[in-house]
Each structure stands twice: as C-alpha cells, then as structure tokens.
mmCIF file of C-alpha atoms and ligand atoms in Angstrom:
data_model
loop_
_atom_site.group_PDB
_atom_site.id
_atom_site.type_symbol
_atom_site.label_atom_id
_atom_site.label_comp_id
_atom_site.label_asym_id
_atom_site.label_seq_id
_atom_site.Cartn_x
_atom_site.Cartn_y
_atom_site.Cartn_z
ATOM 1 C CA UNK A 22 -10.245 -86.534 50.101
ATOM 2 C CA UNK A 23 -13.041 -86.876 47.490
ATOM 3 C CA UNK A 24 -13.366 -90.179 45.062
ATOM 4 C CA UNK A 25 -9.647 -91.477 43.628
ATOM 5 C CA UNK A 26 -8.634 -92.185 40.411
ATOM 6 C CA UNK A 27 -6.419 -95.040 40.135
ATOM 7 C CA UNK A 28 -4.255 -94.491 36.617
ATOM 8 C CA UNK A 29 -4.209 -91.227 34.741
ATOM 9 C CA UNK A 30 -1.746 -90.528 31.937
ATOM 10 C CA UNK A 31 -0.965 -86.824 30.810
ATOM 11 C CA UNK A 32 0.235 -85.403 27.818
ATOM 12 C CA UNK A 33 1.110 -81.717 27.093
ATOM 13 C CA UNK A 34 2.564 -79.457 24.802
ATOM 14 C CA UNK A 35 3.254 -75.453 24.111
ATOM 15 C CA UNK A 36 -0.772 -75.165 24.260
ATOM 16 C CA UNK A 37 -0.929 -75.412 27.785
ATOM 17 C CA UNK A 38 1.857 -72.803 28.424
ATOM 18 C CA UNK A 39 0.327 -70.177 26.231
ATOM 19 C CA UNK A 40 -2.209 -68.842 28.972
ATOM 20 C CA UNK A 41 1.129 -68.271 30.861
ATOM 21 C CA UNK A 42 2.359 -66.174 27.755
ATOM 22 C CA UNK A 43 4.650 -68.542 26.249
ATOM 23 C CA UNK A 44 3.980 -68.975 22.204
ATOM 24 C CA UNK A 45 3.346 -72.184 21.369
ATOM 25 C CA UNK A 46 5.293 -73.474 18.051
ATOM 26 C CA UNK A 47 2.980 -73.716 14.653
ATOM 27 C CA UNK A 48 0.236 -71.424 16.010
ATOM 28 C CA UNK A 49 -0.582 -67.837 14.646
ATOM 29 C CA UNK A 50 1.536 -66.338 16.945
ATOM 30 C CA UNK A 51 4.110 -69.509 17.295
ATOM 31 C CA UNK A 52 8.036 -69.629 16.928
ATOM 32 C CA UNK A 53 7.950 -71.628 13.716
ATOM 33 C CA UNK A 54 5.912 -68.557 12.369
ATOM 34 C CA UNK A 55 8.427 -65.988 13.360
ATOM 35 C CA UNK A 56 11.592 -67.937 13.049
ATOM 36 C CA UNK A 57 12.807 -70.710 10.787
ATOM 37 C CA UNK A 58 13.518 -73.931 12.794
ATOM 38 C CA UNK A 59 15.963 -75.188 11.218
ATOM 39 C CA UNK A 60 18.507 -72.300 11.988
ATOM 40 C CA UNK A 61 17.642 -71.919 15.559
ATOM 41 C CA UNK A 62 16.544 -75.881 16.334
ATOM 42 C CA UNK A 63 19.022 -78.369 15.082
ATOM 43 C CA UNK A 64 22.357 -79.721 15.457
ATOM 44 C CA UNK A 65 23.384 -78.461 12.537
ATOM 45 C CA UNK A 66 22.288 -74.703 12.991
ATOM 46 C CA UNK A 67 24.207 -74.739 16.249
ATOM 47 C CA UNK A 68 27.760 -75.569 14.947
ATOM 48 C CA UNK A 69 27.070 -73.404 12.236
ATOM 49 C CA UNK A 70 26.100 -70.520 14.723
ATOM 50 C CA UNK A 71 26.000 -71.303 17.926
ATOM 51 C CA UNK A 72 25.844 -67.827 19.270
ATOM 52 C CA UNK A 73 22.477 -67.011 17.582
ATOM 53 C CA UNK A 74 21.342 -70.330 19.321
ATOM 54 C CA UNK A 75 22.636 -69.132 22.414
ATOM 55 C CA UNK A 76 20.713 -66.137 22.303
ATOM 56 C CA UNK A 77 17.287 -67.270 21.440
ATOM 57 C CA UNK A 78 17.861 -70.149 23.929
ATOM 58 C CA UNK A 79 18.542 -66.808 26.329
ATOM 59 C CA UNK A 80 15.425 -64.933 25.430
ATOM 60 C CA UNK A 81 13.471 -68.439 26.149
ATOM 61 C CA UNK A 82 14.594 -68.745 29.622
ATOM 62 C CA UNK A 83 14.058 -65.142 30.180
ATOM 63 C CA UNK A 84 10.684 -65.029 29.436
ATOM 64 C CA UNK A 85 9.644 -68.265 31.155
ATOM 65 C CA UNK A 86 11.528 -66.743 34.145
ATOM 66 C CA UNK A 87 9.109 -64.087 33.852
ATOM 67 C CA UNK A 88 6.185 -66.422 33.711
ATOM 68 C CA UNK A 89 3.890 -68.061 35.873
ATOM 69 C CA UNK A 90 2.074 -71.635 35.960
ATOM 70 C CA UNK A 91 -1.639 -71.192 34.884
ATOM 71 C CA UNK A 92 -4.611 -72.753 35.876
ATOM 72 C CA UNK A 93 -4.226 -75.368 33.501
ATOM 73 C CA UNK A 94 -0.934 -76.236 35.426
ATOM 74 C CA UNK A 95 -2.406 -76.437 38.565
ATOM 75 C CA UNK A 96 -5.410 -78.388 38.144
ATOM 76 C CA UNK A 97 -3.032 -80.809 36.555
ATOM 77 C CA UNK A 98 -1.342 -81.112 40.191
ATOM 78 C CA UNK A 99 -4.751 -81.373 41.801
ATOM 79 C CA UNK A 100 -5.494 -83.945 39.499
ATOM 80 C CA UNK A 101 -1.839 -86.101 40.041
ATOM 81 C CA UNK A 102 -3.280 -85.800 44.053
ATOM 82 C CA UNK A 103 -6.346 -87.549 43.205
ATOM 83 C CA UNK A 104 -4.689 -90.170 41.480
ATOM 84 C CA UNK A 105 -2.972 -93.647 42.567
ATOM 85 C CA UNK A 106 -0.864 -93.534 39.840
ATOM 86 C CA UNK A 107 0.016 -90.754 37.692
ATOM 87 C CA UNK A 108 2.595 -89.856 34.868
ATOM 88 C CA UNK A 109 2.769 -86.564 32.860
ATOM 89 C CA UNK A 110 4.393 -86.291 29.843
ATOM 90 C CA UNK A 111 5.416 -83.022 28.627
ATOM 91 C CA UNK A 112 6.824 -81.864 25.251
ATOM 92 C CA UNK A 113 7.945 -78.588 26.725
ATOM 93 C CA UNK A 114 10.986 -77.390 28.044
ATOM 94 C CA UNK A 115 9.822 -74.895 30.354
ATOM 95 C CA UNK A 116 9.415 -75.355 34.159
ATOM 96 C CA UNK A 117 5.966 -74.346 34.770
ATOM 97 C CA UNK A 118 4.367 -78.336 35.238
ATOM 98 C CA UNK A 119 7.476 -78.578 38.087
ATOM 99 C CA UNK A 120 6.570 -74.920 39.484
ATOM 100 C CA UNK A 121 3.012 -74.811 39.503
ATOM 101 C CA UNK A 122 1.060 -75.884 43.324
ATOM 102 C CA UNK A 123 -2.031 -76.903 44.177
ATOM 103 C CA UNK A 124 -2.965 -76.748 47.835
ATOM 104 C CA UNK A 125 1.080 -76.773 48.422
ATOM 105 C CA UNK A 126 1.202 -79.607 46.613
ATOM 106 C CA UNK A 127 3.469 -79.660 43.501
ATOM 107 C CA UNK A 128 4.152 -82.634 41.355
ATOM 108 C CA UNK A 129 7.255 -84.813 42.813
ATOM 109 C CA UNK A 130 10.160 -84.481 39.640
ATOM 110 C CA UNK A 131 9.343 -88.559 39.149
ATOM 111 C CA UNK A 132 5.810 -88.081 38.311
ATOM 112 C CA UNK A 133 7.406 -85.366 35.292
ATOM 113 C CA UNK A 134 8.759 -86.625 31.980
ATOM 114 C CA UNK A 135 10.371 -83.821 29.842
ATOM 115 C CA UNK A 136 10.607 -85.945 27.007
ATOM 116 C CA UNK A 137 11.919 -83.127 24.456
ATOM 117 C CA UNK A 138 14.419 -81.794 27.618
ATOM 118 C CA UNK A 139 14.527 -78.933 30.146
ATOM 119 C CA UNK A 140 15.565 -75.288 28.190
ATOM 120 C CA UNK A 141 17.373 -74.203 31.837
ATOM 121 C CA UNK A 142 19.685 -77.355 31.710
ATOM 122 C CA UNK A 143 22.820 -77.206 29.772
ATOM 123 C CA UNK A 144 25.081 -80.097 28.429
ATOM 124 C CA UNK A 145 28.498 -80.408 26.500
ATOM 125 C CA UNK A 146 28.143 -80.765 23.048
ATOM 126 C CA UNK A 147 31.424 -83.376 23.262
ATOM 127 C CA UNK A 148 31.756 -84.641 26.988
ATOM 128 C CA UNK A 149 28.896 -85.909 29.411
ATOM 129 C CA UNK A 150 29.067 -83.018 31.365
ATOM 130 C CA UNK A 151 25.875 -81.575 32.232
ATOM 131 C CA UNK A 152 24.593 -78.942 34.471
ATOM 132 C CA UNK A 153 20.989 -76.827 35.619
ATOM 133 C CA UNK A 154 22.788 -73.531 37.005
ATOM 134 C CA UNK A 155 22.147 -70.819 33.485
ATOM 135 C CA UNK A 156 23.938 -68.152 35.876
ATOM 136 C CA UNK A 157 27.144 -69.941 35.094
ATOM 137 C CA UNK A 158 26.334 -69.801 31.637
ATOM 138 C CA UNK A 159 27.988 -67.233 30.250
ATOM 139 C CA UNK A 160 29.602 -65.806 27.161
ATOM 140 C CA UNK A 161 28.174 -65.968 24.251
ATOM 141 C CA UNK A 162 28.759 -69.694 23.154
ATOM 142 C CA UNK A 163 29.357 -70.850 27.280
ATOM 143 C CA UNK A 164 32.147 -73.661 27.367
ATOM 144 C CA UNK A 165 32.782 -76.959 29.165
ATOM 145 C CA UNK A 166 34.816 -76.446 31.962
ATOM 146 C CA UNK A 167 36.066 -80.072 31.575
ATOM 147 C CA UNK A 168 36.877 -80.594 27.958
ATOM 148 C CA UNK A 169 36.508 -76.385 26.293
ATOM 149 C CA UNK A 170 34.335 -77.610 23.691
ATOM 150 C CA UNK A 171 30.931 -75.594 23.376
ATOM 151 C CA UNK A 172 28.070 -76.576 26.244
ATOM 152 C CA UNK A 173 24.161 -76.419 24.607
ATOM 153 C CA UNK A 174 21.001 -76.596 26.068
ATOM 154 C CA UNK A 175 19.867 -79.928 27.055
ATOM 155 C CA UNK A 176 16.910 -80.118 24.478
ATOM 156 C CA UNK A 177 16.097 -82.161 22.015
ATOM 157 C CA UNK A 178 16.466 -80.531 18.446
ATOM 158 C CA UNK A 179 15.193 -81.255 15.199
ATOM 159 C CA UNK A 180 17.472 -84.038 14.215
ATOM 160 C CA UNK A 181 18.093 -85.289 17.451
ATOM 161 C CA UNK A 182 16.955 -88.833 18.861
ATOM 162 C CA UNK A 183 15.061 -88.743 21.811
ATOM 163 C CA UNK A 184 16.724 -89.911 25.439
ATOM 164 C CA UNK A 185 16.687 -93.495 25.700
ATOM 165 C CA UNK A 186 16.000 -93.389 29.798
ATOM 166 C CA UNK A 187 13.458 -90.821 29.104
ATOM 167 C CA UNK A 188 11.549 -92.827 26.942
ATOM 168 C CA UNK A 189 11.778 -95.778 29.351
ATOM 169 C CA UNK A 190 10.209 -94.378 32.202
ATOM 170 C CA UNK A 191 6.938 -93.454 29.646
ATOM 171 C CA UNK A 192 7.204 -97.404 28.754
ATOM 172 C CA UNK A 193 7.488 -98.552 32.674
ATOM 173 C CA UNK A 194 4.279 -96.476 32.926
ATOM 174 C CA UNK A 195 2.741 -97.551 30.420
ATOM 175 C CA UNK A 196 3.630 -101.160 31.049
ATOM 176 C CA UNK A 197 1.991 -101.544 34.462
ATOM 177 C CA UNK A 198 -1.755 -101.381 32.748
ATOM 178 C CA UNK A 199 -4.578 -99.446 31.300
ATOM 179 C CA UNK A 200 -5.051 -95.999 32.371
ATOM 180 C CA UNK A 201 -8.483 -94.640 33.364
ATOM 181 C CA UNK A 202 -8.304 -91.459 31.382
ATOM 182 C CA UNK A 203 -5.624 -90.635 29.084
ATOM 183 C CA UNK A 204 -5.330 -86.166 28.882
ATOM 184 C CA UNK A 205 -3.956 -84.772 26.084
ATOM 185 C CA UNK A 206 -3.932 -81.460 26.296
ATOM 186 C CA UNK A 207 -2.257 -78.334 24.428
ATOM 187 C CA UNK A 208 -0.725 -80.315 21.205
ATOM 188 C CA UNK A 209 -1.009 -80.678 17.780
ATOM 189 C CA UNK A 210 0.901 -84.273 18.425
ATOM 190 C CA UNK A 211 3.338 -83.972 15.244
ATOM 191 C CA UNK A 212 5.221 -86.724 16.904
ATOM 192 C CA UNK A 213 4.196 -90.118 16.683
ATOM 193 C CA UNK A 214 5.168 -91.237 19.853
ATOM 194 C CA UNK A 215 2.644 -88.932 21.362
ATOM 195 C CA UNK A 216 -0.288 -90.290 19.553
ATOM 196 C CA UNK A 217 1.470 -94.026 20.260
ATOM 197 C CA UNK A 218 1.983 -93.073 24.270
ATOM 198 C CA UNK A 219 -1.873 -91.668 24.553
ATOM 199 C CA UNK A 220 -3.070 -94.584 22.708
ATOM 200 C CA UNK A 221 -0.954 -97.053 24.612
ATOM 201 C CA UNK A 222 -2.164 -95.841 28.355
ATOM 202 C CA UNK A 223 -5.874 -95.924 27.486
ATOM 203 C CA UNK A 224 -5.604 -99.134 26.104
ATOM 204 C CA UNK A 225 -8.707 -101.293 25.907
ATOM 205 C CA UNK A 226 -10.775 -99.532 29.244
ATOM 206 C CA UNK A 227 -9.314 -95.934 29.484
ATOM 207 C CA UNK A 228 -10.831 -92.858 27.924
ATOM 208 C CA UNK A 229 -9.045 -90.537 25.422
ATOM 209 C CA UNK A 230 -9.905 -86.620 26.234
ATOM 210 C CA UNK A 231 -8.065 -83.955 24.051
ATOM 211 C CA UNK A 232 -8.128 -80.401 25.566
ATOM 212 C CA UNK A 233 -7.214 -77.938 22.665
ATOM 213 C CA UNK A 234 -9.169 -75.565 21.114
ATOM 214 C CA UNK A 235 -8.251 -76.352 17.323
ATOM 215 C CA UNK A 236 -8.781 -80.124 15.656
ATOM 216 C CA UNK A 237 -5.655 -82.363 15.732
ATOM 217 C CA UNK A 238 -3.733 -84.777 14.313
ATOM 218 C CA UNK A 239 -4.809 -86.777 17.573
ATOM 219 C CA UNK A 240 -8.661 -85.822 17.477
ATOM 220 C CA UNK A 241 -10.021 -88.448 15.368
ATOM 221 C CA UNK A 242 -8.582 -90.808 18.040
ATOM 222 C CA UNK A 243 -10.147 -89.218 21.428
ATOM 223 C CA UNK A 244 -13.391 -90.607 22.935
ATOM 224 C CA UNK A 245 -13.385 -86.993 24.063
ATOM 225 C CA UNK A 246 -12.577 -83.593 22.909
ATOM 226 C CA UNK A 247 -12.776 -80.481 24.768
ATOM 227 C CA UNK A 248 -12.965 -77.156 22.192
ATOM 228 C CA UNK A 249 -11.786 -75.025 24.788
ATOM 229 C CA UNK A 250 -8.059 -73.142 26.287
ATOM 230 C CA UNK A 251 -6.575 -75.353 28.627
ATOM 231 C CA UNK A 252 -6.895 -73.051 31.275
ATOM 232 C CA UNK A 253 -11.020 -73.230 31.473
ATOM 233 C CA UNK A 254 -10.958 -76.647 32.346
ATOM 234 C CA UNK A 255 -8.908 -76.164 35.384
ATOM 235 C CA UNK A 256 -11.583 -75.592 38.213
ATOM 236 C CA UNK A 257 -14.181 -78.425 36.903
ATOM 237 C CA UNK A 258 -11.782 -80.759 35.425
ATOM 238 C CA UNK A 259 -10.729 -82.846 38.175
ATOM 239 C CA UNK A 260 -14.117 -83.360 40.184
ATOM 240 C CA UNK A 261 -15.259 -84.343 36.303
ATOM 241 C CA UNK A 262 -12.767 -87.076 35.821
ATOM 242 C CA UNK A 263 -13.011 -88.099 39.776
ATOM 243 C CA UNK A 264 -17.198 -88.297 39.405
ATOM 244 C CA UNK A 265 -16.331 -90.191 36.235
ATOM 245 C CA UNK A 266 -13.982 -92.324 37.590
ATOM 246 C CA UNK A 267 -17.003 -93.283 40.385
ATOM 247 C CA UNK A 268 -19.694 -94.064 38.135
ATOM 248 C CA UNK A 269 -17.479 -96.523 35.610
ATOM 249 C CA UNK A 270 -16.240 -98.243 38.630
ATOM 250 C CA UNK A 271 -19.810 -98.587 40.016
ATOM 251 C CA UNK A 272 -21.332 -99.935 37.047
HETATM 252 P P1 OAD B 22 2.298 -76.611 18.565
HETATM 253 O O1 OAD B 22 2.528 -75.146 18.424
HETATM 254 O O2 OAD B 22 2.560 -77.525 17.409
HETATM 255 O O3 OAD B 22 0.782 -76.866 19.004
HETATM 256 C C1 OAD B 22 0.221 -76.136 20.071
HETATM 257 C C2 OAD B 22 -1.175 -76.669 20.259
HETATM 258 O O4 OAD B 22 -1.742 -76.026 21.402
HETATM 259 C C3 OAD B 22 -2.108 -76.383 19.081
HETATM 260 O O5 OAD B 22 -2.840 -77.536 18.761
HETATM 261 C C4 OAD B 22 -3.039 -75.279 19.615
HETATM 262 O O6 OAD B 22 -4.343 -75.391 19.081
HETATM 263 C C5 OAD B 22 -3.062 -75.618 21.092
HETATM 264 N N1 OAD B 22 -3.366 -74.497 21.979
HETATM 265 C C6 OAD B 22 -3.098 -73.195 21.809
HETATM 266 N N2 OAD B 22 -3.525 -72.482 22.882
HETATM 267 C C7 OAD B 22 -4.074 -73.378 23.751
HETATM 268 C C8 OAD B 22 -4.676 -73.293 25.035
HETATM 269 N N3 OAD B 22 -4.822 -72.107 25.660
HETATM 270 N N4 OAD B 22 -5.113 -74.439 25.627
HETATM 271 C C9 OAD B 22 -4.978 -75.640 25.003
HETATM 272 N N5 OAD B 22 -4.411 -75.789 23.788
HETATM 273 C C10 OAD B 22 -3.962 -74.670 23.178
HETATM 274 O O7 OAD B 22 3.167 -77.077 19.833
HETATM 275 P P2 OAD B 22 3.457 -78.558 20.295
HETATM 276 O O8 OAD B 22 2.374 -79.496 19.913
HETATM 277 O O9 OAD B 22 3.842 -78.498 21.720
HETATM 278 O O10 OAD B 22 9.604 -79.787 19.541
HETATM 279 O O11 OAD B 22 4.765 -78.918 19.422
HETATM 280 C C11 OAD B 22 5.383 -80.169 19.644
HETATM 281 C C12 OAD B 22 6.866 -79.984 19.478
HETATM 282 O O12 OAD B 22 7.160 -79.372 18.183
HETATM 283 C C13 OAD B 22 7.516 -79.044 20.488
HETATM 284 O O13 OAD B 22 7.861 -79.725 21.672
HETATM 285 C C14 OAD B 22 8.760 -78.625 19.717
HETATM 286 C C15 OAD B 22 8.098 -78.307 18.402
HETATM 287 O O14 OAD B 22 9.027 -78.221 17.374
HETATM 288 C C16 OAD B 22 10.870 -79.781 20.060
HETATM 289 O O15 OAD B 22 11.281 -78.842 20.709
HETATM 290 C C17 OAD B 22 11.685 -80.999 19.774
#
C-alpha cells in the first residue's frame, strides 16, 4: 500500500452526483430551478399534498436507480483506504457514496453520514416506524402498517431539524483531533454546519481543499480550491493528498 493518511474529513453535496446525472439543487439545471421547494420540500407541503410529494420523491429514486457512482465516488473510496481515519459527510440522499467500489472496496455504512437522510428510506409521519424496502411502498400516499397514518421519506425537509445521532457521530469525529485534509467537494454549503464541520476537522494543522467548479460560500475559507467537476480529480486526487500527506509529515 502506498504512503497513509492518518485523518481525512469529507464533505459532499448534489455537485458530486451530477456526473452521475443527478441535478444538483440551485444550479442551471437544478430542482430549485424547475420546482418550487417549498411545495415539494417541507413539512408543510406534504400534509397539504402528500401525493405530489410522493411522486417526485418516486421520480428521485427512479432515476438514482438508474444511475451509477462516478469517478468522483470512487476515488473517494480509494481515498477512505488510504486513510487511518476517515468520515464522509454527505448532504445527499442518494446511494451512490454507499454503492460506488474501488478495488472491491466500498466504504463500510459507519464511515457514511447522510446528514440530510437517505431518499430510499421511509418513516411514519406519527409513529417511529421506519423502513428501507420502497417496493412496499405503495399507493399513492403509502401508510404505516402500525398506526395508518401517512409514512414519508426519511429526509430532512426545509423546516425540519436535523437528526440529533446524526449530528453526533460528525462531532465524535470531529472530537478525536485535527484532520490532515478537510475535502469539500460538490456544494455551495448554504448550511452553516457545513462550513462549521469543514472548519472544525482542519482545525489548526489540516488543509481546506474545495472541489467545485463555481466560487462558494465556503471558498474564501479553503487553503485550496480546485476549479474543476468532481469527477477530474478522481484518478490524481488520492496519490496528491497521500504525496502531500508524506512531505508535511517529513518536514
Ligand atoms: P447545490 O445545488 O446548492 O450546489 C451544488 C454545487 O455543486 C454547486 O456549487 C455547483 O457549482 C457544484 N457542482 C456542480 N457540478 C459539479 C461537479 N461536476 N463537480 C463538483 N461540483 C459541482 O446543492 P447542495 O450544495 O448539495 O437540502 O445543496 C445543499 C442542500 O440544499 C441539499 O442537500 C438540499 C438542498 O435544498 C436538503 O435536502 C435538506
């Protein structure tokens, strides 16, 4: 095995799905273009009409069904196997991070944080009864088979706080020390806990690399930033980091 890292952090969001076809959210092409969030994307527009949330939920998972992991995805995994200790957290709710392999390697589920949830996961909207099956999701507004009320998708919406335990395993991470390089790759980090967690893992000794294409909210703050898609990083990025990695902890 080449050099190691010892602690790498990762961030992501829609940008690093969108070589694997999936719009991203505020971008030309992006859901919050085409639709308005606040009727497809909140609490509120679900009791109001939970069918029509249904259905674009539907169309979601259909056409991440129909997609595959890029590059970006995998180099990510190749990067988690050169690392002692590595955490990525994802604003996205498709599956591509947990399906994509390196060397038939894929990321163990611990080393994944969906922080905003997982779109093929489904939870009462009354009762604590969850489930990851969408097959048995069926009708138009699916219901609990405990309690009848409606079942959701286990996401985070608009309005919507995010999961406590969630959140706590980013803090555990974060808590055991200073990463080497902090990635933040594919966002326009609206969220302030994104900018707080990528700022929190570098710390005082870590380096700050944003991968996106467009400036950021986060840019000012990177010791890095890479102008390019996600996806053109992939076959260079790791040796880059692990070479890195070699020559700070030689000097
Ligand atoms: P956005 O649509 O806000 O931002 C996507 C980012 O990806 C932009 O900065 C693009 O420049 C960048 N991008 C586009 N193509 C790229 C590529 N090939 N490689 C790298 N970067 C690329 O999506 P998010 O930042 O993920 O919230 O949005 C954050 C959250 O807001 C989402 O999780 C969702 C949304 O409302 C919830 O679902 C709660």
């Amino acid at each position: 095995m080449a050099g190691r890292l010892n602690r790498v952090l990762v961030l992501t969001g829609s940008g690093i799905s969108a070589e694997s076809g999936i719009p991203t959210f505020r971008g030309p092409e992006g859901y919050w273009r085409n639709f308005d969030p606040t009727k497809l994307a909140t609490e509120a527009a679900f009791v109001r009409d939970p069918a029509t949330v249904w259905e674009w939920y539907r169309e979601r998972r259909e056409r991440i069904a129909h997609s595959s992991p890029n590059a970006a995805h995998v180099a990510l995994v190749e990067l988690a196997a050169a690392a002692n200790e590595f955490l990525l957290v994802t604003q996205n709710v498709d599956d591509l991070h947990g399906r994509a392999e390196w060397n038939g390697r894929r990321l163990d589920p611990a080393q994944i944080v969906q922080i905003h949830g997982d779109i093929f996961a489904t939870r009462c909207s009354n009762c604590d009864f969850r489930r990851r099956n969408p097959a048995e999701d069926v009708g138009a507004v699916p219901k609990c088979p405990v309690c009848s009320a409606s079942l959701r998708p286990d996401v985070v919406w608009f309005d919507e706080e995010l999961d406590p335990a969630r959140v706590r395993g980013v803090q555990i991470f974060l808590e055991k020390g200073d990463c080497d390089f902090v990635l933040v790759i594919g966002t326009t980090a609206v969220f302030s806990y994104i900018t707080e967690w990528a700022l929190a893992g570098r710390g005082a000794n870590g380096r700050l690399i944003e991968i996106n294409p467009d400036e950021t909210a986060l840019s000012p703050l990177a010791d890095e930033r890479m102008r390019v898609p996600a996806g053109t990083i992939a076959g260079t990025l790791v040796e880059k980091l692990v070479d890195r990695g070699l020559k700070s902890e030689a000097c």
